[in-house]
Short mmCIF file of C-alpha atoms in Angstrom, two decimals:
data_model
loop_
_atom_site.label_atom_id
_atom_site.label_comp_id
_atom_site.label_asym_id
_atom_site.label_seq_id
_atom_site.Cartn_x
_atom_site.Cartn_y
_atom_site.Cartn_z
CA UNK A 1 15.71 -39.20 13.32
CA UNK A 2 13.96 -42.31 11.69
CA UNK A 3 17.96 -43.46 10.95
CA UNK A 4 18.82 -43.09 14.52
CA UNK A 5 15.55 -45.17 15.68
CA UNK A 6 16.04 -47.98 13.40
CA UNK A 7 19.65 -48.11 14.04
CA UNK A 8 19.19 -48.36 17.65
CA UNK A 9 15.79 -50.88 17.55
CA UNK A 10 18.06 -53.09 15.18
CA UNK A 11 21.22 -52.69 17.00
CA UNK A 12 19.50 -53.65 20.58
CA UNK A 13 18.25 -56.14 18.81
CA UNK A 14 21.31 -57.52 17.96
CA UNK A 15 22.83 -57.32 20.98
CA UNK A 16 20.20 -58.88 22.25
CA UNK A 17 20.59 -61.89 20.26
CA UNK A 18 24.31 -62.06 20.66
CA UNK A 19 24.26 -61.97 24.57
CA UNK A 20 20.99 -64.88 24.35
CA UNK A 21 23.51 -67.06 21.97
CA UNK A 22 26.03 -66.88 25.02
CA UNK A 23 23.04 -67.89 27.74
CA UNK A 24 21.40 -70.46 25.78
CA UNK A 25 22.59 -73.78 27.18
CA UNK A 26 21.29 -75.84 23.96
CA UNK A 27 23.06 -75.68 20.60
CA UNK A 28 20.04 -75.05 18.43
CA UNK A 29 18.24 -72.42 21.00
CA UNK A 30 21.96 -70.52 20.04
CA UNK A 31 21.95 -71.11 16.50
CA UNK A 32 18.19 -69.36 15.86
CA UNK A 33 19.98 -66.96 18.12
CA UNK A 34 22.57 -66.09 15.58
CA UNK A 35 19.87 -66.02 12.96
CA UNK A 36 18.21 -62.94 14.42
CA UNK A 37 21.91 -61.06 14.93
CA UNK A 38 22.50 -62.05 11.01
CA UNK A 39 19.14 -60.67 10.12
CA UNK A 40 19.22 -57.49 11.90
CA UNK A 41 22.96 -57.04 10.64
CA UNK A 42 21.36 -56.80 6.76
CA UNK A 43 19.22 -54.17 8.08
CA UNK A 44 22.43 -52.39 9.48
CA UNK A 45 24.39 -52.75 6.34
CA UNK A 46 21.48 -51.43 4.23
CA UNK A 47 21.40 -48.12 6.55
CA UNK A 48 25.13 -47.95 5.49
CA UNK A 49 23.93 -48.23 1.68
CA UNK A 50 25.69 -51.62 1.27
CA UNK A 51 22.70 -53.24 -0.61
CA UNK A 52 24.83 -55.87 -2.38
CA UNK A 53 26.38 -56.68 1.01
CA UNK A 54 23.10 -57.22 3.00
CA UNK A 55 21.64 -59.67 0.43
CA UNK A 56 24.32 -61.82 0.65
CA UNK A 57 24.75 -61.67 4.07
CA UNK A 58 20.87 -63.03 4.70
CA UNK A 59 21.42 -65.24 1.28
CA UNK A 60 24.92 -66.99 2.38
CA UNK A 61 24.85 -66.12 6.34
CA UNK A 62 21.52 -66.48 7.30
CA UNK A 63 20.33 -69.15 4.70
CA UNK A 64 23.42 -71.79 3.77
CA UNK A 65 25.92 -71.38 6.63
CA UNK A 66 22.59 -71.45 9.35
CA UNK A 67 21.12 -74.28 7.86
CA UNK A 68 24.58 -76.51 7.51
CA UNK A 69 25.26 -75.47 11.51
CA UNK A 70 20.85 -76.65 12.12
CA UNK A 71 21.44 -79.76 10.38
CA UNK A 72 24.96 -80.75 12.01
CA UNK A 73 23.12 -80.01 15.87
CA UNK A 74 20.29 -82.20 14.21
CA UNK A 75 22.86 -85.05 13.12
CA UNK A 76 24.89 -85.53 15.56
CA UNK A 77 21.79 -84.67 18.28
CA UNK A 78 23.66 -82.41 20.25
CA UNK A 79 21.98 -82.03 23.93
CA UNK A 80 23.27 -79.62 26.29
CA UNK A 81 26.39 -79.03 27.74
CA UNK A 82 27.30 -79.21 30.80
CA UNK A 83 29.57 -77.02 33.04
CA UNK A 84 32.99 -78.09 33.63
CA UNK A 85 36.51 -77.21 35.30
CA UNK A 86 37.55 -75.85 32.09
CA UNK A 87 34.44 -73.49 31.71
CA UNK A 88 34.96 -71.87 35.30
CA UNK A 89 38.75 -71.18 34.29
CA UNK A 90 37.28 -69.27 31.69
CA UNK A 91 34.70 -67.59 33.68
CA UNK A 92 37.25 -65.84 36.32
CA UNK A 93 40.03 -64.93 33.29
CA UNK A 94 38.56 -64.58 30.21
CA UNK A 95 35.27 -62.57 30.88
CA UNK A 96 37.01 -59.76 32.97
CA UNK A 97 40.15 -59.90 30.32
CA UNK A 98 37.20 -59.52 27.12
CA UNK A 99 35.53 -56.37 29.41
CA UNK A 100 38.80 -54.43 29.76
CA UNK A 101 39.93 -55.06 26.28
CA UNK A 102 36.31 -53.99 24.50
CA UNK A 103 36.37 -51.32 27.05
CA UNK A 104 40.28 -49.98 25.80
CA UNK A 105 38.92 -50.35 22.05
CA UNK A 106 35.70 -49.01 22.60
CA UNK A 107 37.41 -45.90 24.81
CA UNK A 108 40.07 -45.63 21.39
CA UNK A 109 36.92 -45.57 18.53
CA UNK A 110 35.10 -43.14 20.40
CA UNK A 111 38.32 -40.58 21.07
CA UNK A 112 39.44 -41.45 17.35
CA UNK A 113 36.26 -41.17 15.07
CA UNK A 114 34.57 -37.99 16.99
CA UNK A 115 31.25 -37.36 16.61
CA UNK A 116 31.25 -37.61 12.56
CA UNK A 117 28.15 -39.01 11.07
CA UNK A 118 26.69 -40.90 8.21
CA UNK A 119 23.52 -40.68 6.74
CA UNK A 120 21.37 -43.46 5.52
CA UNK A 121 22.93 -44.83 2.56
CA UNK A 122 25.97 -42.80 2.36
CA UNK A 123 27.81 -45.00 0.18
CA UNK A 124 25.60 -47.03 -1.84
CA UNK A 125 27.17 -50.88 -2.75
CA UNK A 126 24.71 -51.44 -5.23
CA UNK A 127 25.07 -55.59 -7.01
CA UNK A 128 25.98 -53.71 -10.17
CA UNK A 129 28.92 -51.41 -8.91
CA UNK A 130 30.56 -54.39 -6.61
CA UNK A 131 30.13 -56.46 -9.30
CA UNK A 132 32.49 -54.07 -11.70
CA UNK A 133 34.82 -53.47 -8.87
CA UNK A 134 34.92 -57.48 -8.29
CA UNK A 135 35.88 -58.37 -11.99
CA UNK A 136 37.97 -55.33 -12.74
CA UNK A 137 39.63 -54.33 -9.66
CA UNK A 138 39.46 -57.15 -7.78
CA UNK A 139 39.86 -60.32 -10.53
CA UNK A 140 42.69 -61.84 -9.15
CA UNK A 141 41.59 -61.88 -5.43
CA UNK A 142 38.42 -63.05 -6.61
CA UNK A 143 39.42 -66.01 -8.73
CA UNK A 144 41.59 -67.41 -5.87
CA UNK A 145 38.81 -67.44 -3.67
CA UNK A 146 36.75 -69.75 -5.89
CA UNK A 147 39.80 -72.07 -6.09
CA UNK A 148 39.72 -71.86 -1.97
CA UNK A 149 36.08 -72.99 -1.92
CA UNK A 150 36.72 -75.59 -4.58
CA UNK A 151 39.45 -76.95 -2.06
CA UNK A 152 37.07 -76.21 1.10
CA UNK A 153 34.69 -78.11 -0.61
CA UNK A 154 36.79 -81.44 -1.66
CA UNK A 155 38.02 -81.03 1.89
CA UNK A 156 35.16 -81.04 3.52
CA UNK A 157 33.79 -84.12 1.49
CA UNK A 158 37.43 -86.11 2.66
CA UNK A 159 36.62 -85.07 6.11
CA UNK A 160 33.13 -86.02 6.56
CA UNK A 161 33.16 -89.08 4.48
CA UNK A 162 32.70 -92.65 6.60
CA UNK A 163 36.49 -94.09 6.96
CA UNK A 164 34.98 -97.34 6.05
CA UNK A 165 33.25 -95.80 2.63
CA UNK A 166 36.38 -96.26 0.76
CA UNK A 167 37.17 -100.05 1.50
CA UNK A 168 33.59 -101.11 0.68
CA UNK A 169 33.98 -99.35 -2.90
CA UNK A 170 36.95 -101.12 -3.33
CA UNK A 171 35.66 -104.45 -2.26
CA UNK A 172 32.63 -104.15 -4.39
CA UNK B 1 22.38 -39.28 10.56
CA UNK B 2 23.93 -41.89 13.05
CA UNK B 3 27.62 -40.88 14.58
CA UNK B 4 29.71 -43.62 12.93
CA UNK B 5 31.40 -44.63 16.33
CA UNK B 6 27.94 -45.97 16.89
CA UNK B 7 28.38 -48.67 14.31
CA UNK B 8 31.77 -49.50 15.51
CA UNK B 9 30.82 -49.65 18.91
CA UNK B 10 27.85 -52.10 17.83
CA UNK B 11 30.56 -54.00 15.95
CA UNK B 12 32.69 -54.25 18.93
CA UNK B 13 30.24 -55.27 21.45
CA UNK B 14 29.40 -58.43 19.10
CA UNK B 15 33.17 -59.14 18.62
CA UNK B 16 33.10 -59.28 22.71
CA UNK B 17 30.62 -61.10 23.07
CA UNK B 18 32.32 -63.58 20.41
CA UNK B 19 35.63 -64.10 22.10
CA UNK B 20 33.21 -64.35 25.10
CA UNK B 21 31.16 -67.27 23.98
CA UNK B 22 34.48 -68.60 22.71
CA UNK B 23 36.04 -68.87 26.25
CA UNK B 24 33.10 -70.06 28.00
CA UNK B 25 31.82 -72.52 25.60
CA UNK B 26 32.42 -76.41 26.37
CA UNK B 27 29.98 -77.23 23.32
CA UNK B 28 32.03 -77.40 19.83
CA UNK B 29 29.37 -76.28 17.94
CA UNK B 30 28.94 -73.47 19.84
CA UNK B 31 32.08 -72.20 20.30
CA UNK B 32 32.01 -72.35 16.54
CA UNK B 33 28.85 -69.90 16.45
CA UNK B 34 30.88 -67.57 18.61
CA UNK B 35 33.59 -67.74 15.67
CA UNK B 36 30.94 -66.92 13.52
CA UNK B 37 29.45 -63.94 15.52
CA UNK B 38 33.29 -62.43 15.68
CA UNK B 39 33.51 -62.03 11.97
CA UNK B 40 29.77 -60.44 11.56
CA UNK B 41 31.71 -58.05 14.37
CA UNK B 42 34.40 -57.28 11.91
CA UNK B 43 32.27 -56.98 8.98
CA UNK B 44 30.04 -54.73 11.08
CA UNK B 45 33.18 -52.24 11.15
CA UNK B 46 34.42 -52.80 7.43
CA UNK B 47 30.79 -51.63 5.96
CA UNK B 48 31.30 -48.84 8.66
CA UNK B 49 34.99 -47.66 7.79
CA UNK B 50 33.86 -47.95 3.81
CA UNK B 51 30.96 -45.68 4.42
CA UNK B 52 32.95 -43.53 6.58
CA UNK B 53 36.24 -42.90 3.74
CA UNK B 54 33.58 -43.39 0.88
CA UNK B 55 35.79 -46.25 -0.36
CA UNK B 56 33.72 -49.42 -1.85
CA UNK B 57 36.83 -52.09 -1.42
CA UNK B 58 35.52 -51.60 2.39
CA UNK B 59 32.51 -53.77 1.26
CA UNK B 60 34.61 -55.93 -1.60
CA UNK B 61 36.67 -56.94 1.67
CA UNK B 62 33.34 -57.99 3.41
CA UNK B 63 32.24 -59.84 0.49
CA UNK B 64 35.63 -62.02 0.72
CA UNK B 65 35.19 -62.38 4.64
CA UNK B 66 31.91 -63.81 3.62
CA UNK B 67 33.66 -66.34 1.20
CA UNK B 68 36.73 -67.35 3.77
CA UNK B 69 34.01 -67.81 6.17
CA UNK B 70 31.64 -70.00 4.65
CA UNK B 71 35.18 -72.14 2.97
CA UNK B 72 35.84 -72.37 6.95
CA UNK B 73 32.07 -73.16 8.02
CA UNK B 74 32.16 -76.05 5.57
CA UNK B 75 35.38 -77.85 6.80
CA UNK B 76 34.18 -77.24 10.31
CA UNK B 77 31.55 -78.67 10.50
CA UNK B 78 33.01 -81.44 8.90
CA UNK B 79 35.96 -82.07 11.48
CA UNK B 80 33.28 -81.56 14.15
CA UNK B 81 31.55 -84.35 12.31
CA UNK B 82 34.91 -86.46 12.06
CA UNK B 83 35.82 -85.97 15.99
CA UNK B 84 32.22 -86.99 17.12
CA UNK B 85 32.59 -89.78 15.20
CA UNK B 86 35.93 -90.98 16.61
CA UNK B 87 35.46 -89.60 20.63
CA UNK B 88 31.48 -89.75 20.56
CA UNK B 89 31.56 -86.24 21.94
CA UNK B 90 31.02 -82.38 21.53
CA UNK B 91 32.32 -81.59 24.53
CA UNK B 92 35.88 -79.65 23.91
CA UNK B 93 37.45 -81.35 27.16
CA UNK B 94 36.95 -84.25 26.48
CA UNK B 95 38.64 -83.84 23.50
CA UNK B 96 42.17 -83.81 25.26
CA UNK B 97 44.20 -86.17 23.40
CA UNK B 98 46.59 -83.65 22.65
CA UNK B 99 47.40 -82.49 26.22
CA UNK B 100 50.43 -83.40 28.52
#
């Protein structure tokens, strides 16, 4: 009974956050939106048991990929946006095309998955376990994706580096 | 003990309301949060499905959406930085130079 209650509380809460990041007019009021749906998603994965998987979603979600997204709004002073053509196309198609479709896959996971349940923690991801699955099962996947981030990282350097950076090195 | 379809239906909602926030967005940065908000959707369901087959790759897979994601976050936000810097602008349409 406690599962159900926190499940719900957190999952409303979610929600809650999700639909206020889609209201918010201002980028930053929608950021600390996201915050609280990647906070209350940690408490969701630890009712799962995925302990591993809810401390790095508030270390690497919540903490570095919030902060870079709160200090681009704050560099480039992002102010609120304003309604256009393009946003009322979007408004007639795309909401009533996103309502049938979650509607259809919502419909399919309910007729699929019955009414079988899980209890809290029912498969516990604890750091130690993922970590032996990671470097045993997993090496290969897992050293390609520090290659990507190694490239993501250069890359993102190139990108956001001043055009004029490189001439004035070269002059000086 | 919580029906599982509740988790995936929690999941799905926030996927929704991603592609949502993705169509009616005009700010980049935004529409770059609703990005964001679709793959804690998917996630949502992985944790779910590995809890539900008692198979732990379920959360290995979540752990390299988390990688892929942040890899992604970090370019961009650093294209977002290169385009305001060229158009002066966050506004996607006014970023049209692209269009016939």
């Amino acid at each position: 009974m406690t599962h159900l209650i926190v499940f719900l509380f957190f999952g409303a809460l979610c929600v809650a956050g999700a639909v206020n990041l889609l209201v918010q007019r201002h980028p930053i009021n929608s950021a600390l939106s996201l915050v609280v749906v990647m906070a209350s998603l940690a408490v969701e994965y630890l009712l799962l048991g995925a302990e591993f998987v809810a401390a790095v979603q508030v270390i690497v979600y919540a903490g570095a990929v919030m902060v870079l997204f709160v200090f681009v709004i704050m560099l480039l002073n992002a102010g609120e946006e304003e309604r256009t053509k393009g946003s009322r196309v979007a408004w007639l198609f795309g909401v009533p095309g996103v309502l049938v479709g979650s509607v259809l896959v919502g419909w399919v996971l309910i007729e699929r998955t019955g009414s079988q349940t899980v209890s809290a923690g029912a498969l516990p991801g604890a750091p130690r376990t993922i970590g032996w699955l990671l470097f045993h099962n997993f090496l290969l996947p897992f050293e390609v994706t520090s290659i990507l981030v190694l490239i993501a990282i250069m890359g993102a350097v190139v990108l956001a580096s001043h055009p004029d950076a490189d001439q004035g090195k070269k002059e000086g | 003990m919580v029906p599982i379809s509740y988790y995936l239906i929690l999941s799905g909602i926030l996927f929704a309301c991603g592609v949502t926030g993705f169509l009616i967005k005009r700010n980049i940065i935004s529409i770059f949060m609703s990005i964001e908000l679709m793959l804690n959707g998917v996630n949502l369901s992985f944790v779910a499905f590995a809890a539900q087959w008692h198979a732990l790759s379920g959360q290995i897979f979540v752990f390299f959406v988390m990688v892929v994601a942040a890899a992604e976050t970090a370019v961009g936000l650093a294209i977002i930085i290169a385009v305001y810097r060229t158009r002066e602008t966050l506004n996607v349409d006014q970023v049209d130079l692209l269009k016939l």
